[in-house]
Every structure is written in structure tokens, then in C-alpha cells.
XYZ file of N, CA and C in Angstrom:
408
model
N -11.276 8.825 -29.934
C -9.976 8.231 -30.175
C -9.074 8.480 -28.973
N -8.334 7.485 -28.594
C -7.460 7.577 -27.429
C -6.142 8.249 -27.776
N -5.607 9.013 -26.804
C -4.308 9.643 -26.982
C -3.213 8.783 -26.366
N -3.504 7.535 -26.160
C -2.565 6.614 -25.536
C -1.336 6.443 -26.425
N -0.164 6.717 -25.866
C 1.075 6.624 -26.629
C 1.768 5.283 -26.423
N 1.428 4.591 -25.357
C 2.022 3.287 -25.074
C 1.034 2.504 -24.231
N 1.453 1.328 -23.792
C 0.596 0.522 -22.925
C 0.477 1.140 -21.536
N 1.298 2.131 -21.244
C 1.326 2.727 -19.910
C 0.732 4.132 -19.918
N -0.542 4.215 -20.232
C -1.217 5.507 -20.226
C -1.439 5.975 -18.792
N -1.647 7.269 -18.640
C -1.944 7.862 -17.340
C -3.383 8.348 -17.372
N -4.153 7.948 -16.375
C -5.537 8.396 -16.253
C -5.671 9.205 -14.976
N -6.547 10.178 -15.015
C -6.801 11.044 -13.870
C -8.065 10.550 -13.164
N -8.001 10.345 -11.841
C -9.207 9.950 -11.112
C -10.307 10.997 -11.286
N -11.533 10.532 -11.325
C -12.670 11.432 -11.474
C -13.933 10.737 -11.006
N -15.096 11.296 -11.326
C -16.363 10.722 -10.864
C -16.573 9.266 -11.297
N -16.041 8.894 -12.465
C -16.204 7.524 -12.951
C -15.215 6.552 -12.297
N -14.135 7.083 -11.718
C -13.128 6.251 -11.040
C -12.472 7.098 -9.947
N -13.203 7.318 -8.833
C -12.659 8.177 -7.773
C -11.546 7.496 -6.980
N -10.575 8.293 -6.573
C -9.510 7.835 -5.679
C -9.304 8.915 -4.626
N -9.323 8.495 -3.362
C -9.003 9.420 -2.271
C -7.894 8.802 -1.431
N -7.050 9.652 -0.874
C -5.986 9.220 0.030
C -6.091 10.093 1.270
N -6.305 9.448 2.430
C -6.471 10.184 3.681
C -5.628 9.550 4.777
N -5.187 10.375 5.725
C -4.464 9.863 6.894
C -5.391 8.965 7.696
N -4.894 7.809 8.113
C -5.653 6.895 8.958
C -5.300 7.212 10.412
N -6.278 7.616 11.232
C -5.981 7.970 12.618
C -5.654 6.760 13.503
N -5.897 5.554 13.002
C -5.639 4.340 13.783
C -4.191 3.889 13.653
N -3.764 3.107 14.625
C -2.484 2.403 14.520
C -2.720 1.212 13.595
N -1.813 0.971 12.654
C -1.929 -0.153 11.726
C -0.714 -1.058 11.928
N -0.987 -2.358 12.150
C 0.070 -3.336 12.382
C -0.104 -4.489 11.393
N 0.996 -4.843 10.712
C 1.000 -5.960 9.769
C 1.874 -7.061 10.354
N 1.338 -8.296 10.396
C 2.084 -9.424 10.955
C 2.134 -10.591 9.974
N 3.196 -11.387 10.121
C 3.352 -12.620 9.349
C 4.309 -13.530 10.104
N 3.922 -14.781 10.269
C 4.796 -15.757 10.903
C 5.213 -15.378 12.306
N 4.330 -14.700 13.034
C 4.632 -14.301 14.399
C 5.516 -13.074 14.509
N 5.843 -12.462 13.401
C 6.682 -11.259 13.411
C 5.864 -10.042 13.002
N 6.218 -8.906 13.578
C 5.614 -7.644 13.162
C 6.411 -7.132 11.969
N 5.743 -7.005 10.847
C 6.375 -6.538 9.612
C 6.311 -5.015 9.539
N 5.191 -4.463 10.002
C 4.999 -3.011 9.979
C 4.161 -2.599 11.173
N 4.445 -1.400 11.683
C 3.717 -0.861 12.832
C 3.768 0.657 12.712
N 2.606 1.280 12.502
C 2.601 2.720 12.256
C 1.364 3.409 12.810
N 1.534 4.677 13.089
C 0.425 5.584 13.409
C 0.240 6.569 12.259
N 0.935 6.318 11.142
C 0.943 7.261 10.021
C 0.520 6.641 8.701
N -0.345 5.631 8.745
C -0.807 5.001 7.508
C -1.694 5.959 6.720
N -1.682 5.766 5.418
C -2.606 6.463 4.529
C -3.592 5.430 4.010
N -4.882 5.762 4.028
C -5.903 4.871 3.492
C -6.265 5.351 2.100
N -6.025 4.477 1.111
C -6.376 4.794 -0.270
C -7.675 4.083 -0.596
N -8.655 4.849 -1.035
C -9.935 4.298 -1.477
C -10.035 4.564 -2.969
N -10.202 3.479 -3.728
C -10.237 3.585 -5.185
C -11.488 2.911 -5.723
N -12.339 3.706 -6.370
C -13.561 3.206 -6.999
C -14.269 2.229 -6.058
N -14.585 1.023 -6.550
C -15.321 0.052 -5.729
C -14.403 -0.971 -5.056
N -13.079 -0.768 -5.128
C -12.133 -1.694 -4.494
C -12.121 -1.497 -2.975
N -11.730 -2.546 -2.230
C -11.600 -2.374 -0.775
C -10.502 -1.350 -0.454
N -10.626 -0.633 0.662
C -9.583 0.327 1.050
C -8.240 -0.380 1.260
N -7.160 0.330 0.949
C -5.802 -0.201 1.103
C -5.023 0.716 2.031
N -4.313 0.105 2.991
C -3.467 0.862 3.916
C -2.063 0.980 3.324
N -1.608 2.194 3.118
C -0.240 2.452 2.661
C 0.568 2.903 3.872
N 1.626 2.157 4.170
C 2.413 2.363 5.387
C 3.754 2.994 5.032
N 4.146 4.048 5.757
C 5.443 4.670 5.468
C 6.575 3.642 5.537
N 7.466 3.720 4.573
C 8.609 2.801 4.510
C 9.383 2.778 5.830
N 9.489 3.941 6.497
C 10.250 4.023 7.751
C 9.611 3.204 8.870
N 8.333 2.835 8.726
C 7.630 2.061 9.745
C 7.497 0.583 9.379
N 8.230 0.160 8.343
C 8.235 -1.233 7.894
C 9.618 -1.816 8.169
N 9.670 -3.044 8.671
C 10.952 -3.712 8.889
C 11.460 -4.201 7.532
N 12.195 -3.335 6.839
C 12.663 -3.621 5.487
C 13.634 -4.800 5.456
N 14.235 -5.150 6.603
C 15.159 -6.290 6.633
C 14.431 -7.610 6.382
N 13.100 -7.616 6.534
C 12.309 -8.823 6.309
C 11.785 -8.919 4.879
N 12.018 -7.883 4.078
C 11.506 -7.857 2.708
C 12.608 -8.159 1.709
N 12.227 -8.834 0.635
C 13.146 -9.144 -0.454
C 12.553 -8.600 -1.745
N 13.275 -7.691 -2.400
C 12.805 -7.103 -3.655
C 12.690 -8.209 -4.701
N 11.635 -8.166 -5.511
C 11.465 -9.142 -6.589
C 11.504 -8.413 -7.931
N 11.505 -9.185 -9.000
C 11.499 -8.608 -10.345
C 10.088 -8.288 -10.818
N 9.086 -8.686 -10.036
C 7.695 -8.480 -10.440
C 7.358 -6.988 -10.473
N 6.545 -6.589 -11.435
C 6.067 -5.208 -11.504
C 4.688 -5.209 -12.141
N 3.971 -4.121 -11.950
C 2.661 -3.960 -12.579
C 2.443 -2.478 -12.841
N 1.423 -2.176 -13.627
C 1.122 -0.786 -13.955
C -0.356 -0.515 -13.720
N -0.637 0.567 -13.028
C -2.003 1.067 -12.857
C -2.059 2.412 -13.563
N -2.992 2.608 -14.476
C -3.040 3.892 -15.179
C -3.338 5.071 -14.256
N -3.905 4.811 -13.080
C -4.227 5.883 -12.138
C -3.100 6.162 -11.141
N -2.354 5.118 -10.784
C -1.326 5.277 -9.749
C 0.103 5.218 -10.286
N 0.349 4.476 -11.347
C 1.686 4.388 -11.923
C 2.234 2.974 -11.894
N 3.568 2.871 -11.903
C 4.252 1.580 -11.926
C 4.552 1.115 -10.507
N 4.171 -0.126 -10.216
C 4.392 -0.696 -8.883
C 5.556 -1.677 -8.911
N 6.357 -1.633 -7.853
C 7.427 -2.600 -7.610
C 6.991 -3.472 -6.440
N 7.546 -4.680 -6.364
C 7.076 -5.656 -5.382
C 8.196 -6.207 -4.513
N 7.779 -6.682 -3.338
C 8.661 -7.358 -2.388
C 7.974 -8.634 -1.923
N 8.789 -9.629 -1.590
C 8.307 -10.813 -0.888
C 8.744 -10.678 0.564
N 8.041 -11.394 1.448
C 8.347 -11.331 2.880
C 8.848 -12.694 3.339
N 9.993 -12.704 3.975
C 10.487 -13.926 4.619
C 10.411 -13.666 6.121
N 9.511 -14.358 6.801
C 9.348 -14.142 8.247
C 8.902 -15.447 8.881
N 9.566 -15.812 9.954
C 9.166 -17.015 10.683
C 9.215 -18.266 9.829
N 10.149 -18.323 8.873
C 10.261 -19.491 8.014
C 9.231 -19.513 6.897
N 8.392 -18.508 6.829
C 7.383 -18.448 5.784
C 7.789 -17.393 4.762
N 7.298 -17.543 3.551
C 7.572 -16.526 2.537
C 6.276 -16.223 1.808
N 5.950 -14.976 1.730
C 4.786 -14.534 0.967
C 5.303 -13.829 -0.278
N 5.177 -14.511 -1.403
C 5.722 -13.997 -2.656
C 4.934 -12.780 -3.132
N 5.660 -11.726 -3.456
C 5.062 -10.489 -3.977
C 3.899 -10.005 -3.114
N 4.071 -10.093 -1.800
C 3.018 -9.714 -0.856
C 2.923 -8.212 -0.642
N 3.953 -7.490 -1.065
C 4.061 -6.060 -0.773
C 4.295 -5.314 -2.074
N 3.625 -4.164 -2.216
C 3.898 -3.342 -3.390
C 4.089 -1.892 -2.991
N 4.758 -1.166 -3.875
C 5.022 0.250 -3.646
C 5.064 0.983 -4.976
N 4.630 2.217 -4.957
C 4.743 3.102 -6.124
C 5.865 4.078 -5.814
N 7.038 3.834 -6.393
C 8.202 4.665 -6.081
C 8.139 6.030 -6.750
N 7.412 6.115 -7.858
C 7.203 7.395 -8.549
C 5.737 7.454 -8.971
N 4.823 7.599 -7.993
C 3.392 7.551 -8.309
C 2.947 8.739 -9.158
N 1.839 8.536 -9.865
C 1.252 9.623 -10.642
C 0.865 10.763 -9.703
N 0.783 11.964 -10.249
C 0.556 13.178 -9.453
C -0.686 13.095 -8.564
N -1.751 12.472 -9.053
C -3.010 12.427 -8.303
C -2.887 11.672 -6.981
N -1.892 10.799 -6.870
C -1.696 10.015 -5.643
C -0.251 10.142 -5.149
N 0.343 11.281 -5.376
C 1.770 11.471 -5.068
C 2.099 11.246 -3.592
N 1.108 11.392 -2.701
C 1.391 11.223 -1.269
C 1.628 9.766 -0.862
N 1.408 8.784 -1.763
C 1.723 7.393 -1.409
C 3.185 7.043 -1.720
N 3.931 8.004 -2.247
C 5.372 7.784 -2.470
C 6.023 7.461 -1.121
N 6.983 6.556 -1.137
C 7.690 6.117 0.080
C 6.780 5.385 1.064
N 5.691 4.810 0.557
C 4.775 3.995 1.357
C 4.679 2.605 0.728
N 4.352 1.608 1.551
C 4.197 0.230 1.099
C 2.795 -0.260 1.442
N 2.259 -1.136 0.589
C 0.957 -1.746 0.834
C 1.119 -3.265 0.819
N 0.234 -3.955 1.532
C 0.330 -5.400 1.718
C -0.947 -6.074 1.238
N -0.803 -7.200 0.511
C -1.971 -8.001 0.154
C -2.461 -8.710 1.413
N -3.729 -8.516 1.792
C -4.243 -9.118 3.031
C -4.177 -10.643 3.043
N -4.268 -11.285 1.874
C -4.254 -12.746 1.832
C -2.838 -13.329 1.809
N -1.816 -12.470 1.865
C -0.429 -12.955 1.852
C 0.312 -12.633 3.151
N -0.416 -12.089 4.120
C 0.114 -11.850 5.464
C -0.884 -12.430 6.460
N -0.473 -12.558 7.714
C -1.388 -13.096 8.727
C -2.437 -12.076 9.141
N -2.066 -10.804 9.116
C -3.039 -9.800 9.516
C -2.595 -8.392 9.198
N -3.575 -7.557 8.887
C -3.405 -6.108 8.790
C -4.443 -5.553 9.752
N -3.980 -5.201 10.943
C -4.904 -4.824 12.014
C -4.907 -3.320 12.231
N -6.102 -2.758 12.273
C -6.268 -1.339 12.609
C -6.733 -1.261 14.051
N -5.986 -0.523 14.876
C -6.323 -0.362 16.289
C -6.616 1.105 16.541
N -7.797 1.382 17.035
C -8.168 2.772 17.296
C -7.198 3.396 18.283
N -6.784 4.594 17.996
C -5.914 5.333 18.914
C -6.718 5.734 20.134
N -6.120 5.713 21.326
C -6.854 6.065 22.547
C -7.500 7.440 22.462
N -6.823 8.376 21.779
C -7.377 9.728 21.710
C -8.524 9.842 20.710
N -8.670 8.865 19.806
C -9.753 8.920 18.828
C -11.089 8.727 19.540
N -11.940 9.679 19.440
C -13.258 9.603 20.041
C -13.284 9.868 21.535
N -12.149 10.164 22.132
C -12.108 10.435 23.573
C -12.643 11.839 23.850
N -13.273 11.982 24.994
C -13.830 13.296 25.366
C -13.074 13.859 26.531
């Protein structure tokens, strides 16, 4: 029997649904409409179960002036409640292209104050190896 008290239960990552969050040593750049939306050397890579890895970029490294908060929201039992932004750049708009967990569940608390981008709603999410990575 489930101890679920509402539709917004909290689940803990484990062997059946692993989640890891690690610092990405690469520079990560997000572009849309010829504009740089985000540029960071401090991205976190979240790997969740069998989903593709997601780059979470510190809010301070995102051009927030290009984002418009929307009313859209979603809930992940492992990460918490997500809020969304649309991007207006170069005359283009990507609706709900960006999400953030403003109060993430404890297991992924380090993604707080970070934003993630849907790859199909931006022109690119590029990872560039840092010169010092792998250098001898």
C-alpha cells in the first residue's frame, strides 16, 4: 500500500531509478536565434535512470533578460516541482523551453538555482572541452 498523501509524492532515487548530479568540466553554451542564452563553466550534469543526460546551468550564467516566466509547471516525484520559462531571442520564441526546480527534493538539492533547456526548443546546447581537460 502506498503512503502517498497527494498527487505530489516524493520518491528517493535508488537502484531502480538512479539519479546522479556531477560537475561538468566542459564549457556549456546554449544558443537560440543567433543569441547566446547561457554560457558556463559550472554546469551540472544530471543523469536520471535511462533518460538522456541534462545540463543544469547556474542562473547567474543565463541571460535572464531573454527569458519570460510562464504559468506552466510540472512535478517529478524524484526532483520536485518545476517552473518554466519561454525564450524570446532573435524574433523567435521557444515556449516553455527552460525549466528550473526552485525548491528541489533533497536528493537533488544541488540543482537549486540552476536552469535546464529542452534541446529541441533551442538551436544548440554545446559542450566544449576545457583546454585543461586531458592536458598533460
